[in-house]
Short mmCIF file of C-alpha atoms in Angstrom, two decimals:
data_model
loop_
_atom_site.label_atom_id
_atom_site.label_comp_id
_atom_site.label_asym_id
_atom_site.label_seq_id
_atom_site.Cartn_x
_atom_site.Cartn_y
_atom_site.Cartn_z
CA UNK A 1 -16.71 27.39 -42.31
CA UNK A 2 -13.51 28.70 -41.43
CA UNK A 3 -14.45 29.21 -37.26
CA UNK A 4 -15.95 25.94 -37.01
CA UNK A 5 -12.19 24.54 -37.42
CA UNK A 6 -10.59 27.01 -35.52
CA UNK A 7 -13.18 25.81 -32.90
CA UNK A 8 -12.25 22.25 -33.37
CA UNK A 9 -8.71 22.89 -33.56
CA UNK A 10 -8.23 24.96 -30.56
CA UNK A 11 -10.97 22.15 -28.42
CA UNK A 12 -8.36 19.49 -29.73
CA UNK A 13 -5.25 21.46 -28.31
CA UNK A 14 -7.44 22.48 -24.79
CA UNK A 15 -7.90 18.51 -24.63
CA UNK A 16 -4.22 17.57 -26.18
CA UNK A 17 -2.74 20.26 -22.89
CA UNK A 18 -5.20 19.17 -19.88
CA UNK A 19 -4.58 15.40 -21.13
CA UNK A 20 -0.43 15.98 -21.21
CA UNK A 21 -0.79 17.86 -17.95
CA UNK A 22 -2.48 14.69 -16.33
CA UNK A 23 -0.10 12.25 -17.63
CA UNK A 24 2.87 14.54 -16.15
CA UNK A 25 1.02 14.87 -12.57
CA UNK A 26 0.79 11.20 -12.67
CA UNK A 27 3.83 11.02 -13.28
CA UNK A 28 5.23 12.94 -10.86
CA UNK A 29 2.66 12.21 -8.29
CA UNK A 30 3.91 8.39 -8.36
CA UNK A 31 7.85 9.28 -8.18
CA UNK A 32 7.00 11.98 -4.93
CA UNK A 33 4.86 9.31 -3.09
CA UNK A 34 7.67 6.63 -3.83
CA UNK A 35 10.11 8.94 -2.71
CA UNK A 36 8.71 10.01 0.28
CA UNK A 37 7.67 6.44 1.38
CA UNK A 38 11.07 4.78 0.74
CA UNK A 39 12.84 5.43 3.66
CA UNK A 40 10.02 4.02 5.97
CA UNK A 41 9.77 0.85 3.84
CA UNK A 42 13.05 -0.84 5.73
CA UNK A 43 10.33 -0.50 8.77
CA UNK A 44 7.47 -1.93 8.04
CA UNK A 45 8.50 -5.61 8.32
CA UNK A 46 9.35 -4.97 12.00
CA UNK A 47 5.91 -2.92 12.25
CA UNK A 48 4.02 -5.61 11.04
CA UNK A 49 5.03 -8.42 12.97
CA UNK A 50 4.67 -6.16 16.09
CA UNK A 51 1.38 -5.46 15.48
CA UNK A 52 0.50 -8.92 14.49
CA UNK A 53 2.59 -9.55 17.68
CA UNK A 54 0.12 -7.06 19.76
CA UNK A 55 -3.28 -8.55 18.31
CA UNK A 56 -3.40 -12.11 17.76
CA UNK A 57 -3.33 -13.08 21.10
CA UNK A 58 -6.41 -10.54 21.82
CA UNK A 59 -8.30 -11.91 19.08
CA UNK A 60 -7.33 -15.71 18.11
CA UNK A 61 -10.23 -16.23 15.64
CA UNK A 62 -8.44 -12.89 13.95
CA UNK A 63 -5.62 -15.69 13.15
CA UNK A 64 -8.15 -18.00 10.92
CA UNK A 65 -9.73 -14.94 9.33
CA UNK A 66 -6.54 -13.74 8.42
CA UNK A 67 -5.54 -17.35 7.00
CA UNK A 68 -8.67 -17.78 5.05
CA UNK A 69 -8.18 -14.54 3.73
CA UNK A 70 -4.39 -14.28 3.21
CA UNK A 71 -4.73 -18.15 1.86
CA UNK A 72 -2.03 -19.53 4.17
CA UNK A 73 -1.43 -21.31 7.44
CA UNK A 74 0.21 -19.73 10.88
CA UNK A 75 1.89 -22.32 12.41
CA UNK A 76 0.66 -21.34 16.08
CA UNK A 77 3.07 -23.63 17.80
CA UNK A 78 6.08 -21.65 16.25
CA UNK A 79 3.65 -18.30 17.09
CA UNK A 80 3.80 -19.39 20.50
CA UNK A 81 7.66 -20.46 21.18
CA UNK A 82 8.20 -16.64 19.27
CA UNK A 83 6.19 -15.35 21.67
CA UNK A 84 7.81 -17.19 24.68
CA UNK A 85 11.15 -16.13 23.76
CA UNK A 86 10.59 -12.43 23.11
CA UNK A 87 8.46 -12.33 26.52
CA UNK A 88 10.35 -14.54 28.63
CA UNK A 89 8.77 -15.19 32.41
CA UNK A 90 11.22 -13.27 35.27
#
């Protein structure tokens, strides 16, 4: 009787460590990644509206898609003056 609770005892510490060891490498794993990606996150307005910038006028049914999916309107008139004045005709 007396090794079937050492048995159960020492499977309930095993599981007690490998579950405290996951809960710290989730831990940790989420303050690295935030961390790391931080310093790029000024950037990624800018990024994004360059790319958009780059596609939409390759692929203008792209722009519903991304309405219907986003659930919002572009206003392509404003789109279009943007793109006007960044690009401006020599």
């Amino acid at each position: 009787m007396g090794t079937k609770h050492s048995s159960k005892r020492s499977s309930v510490v095993t599981c007690l460590i490998f579950l405290s060891m996951g809960v710290f490498y989730c831990i940790c794993e989420i303050h690295v990644f935030t961390f790391i990606l931080l310093p790029y996150s000024g950037t990624l307005p800018n990024s994004t509206e360059q790319l958009l910038n780059h596609a939409i006028p390759h692929n203008p049914g792209g722009l519903l898609q991304m309405e219907q999916r986003l659930g919002c309107t572009f206003d392509h008139n404003l789109y279009a003056a943007n793109k006007r004045r960044l690009n401006p005709r020599v």
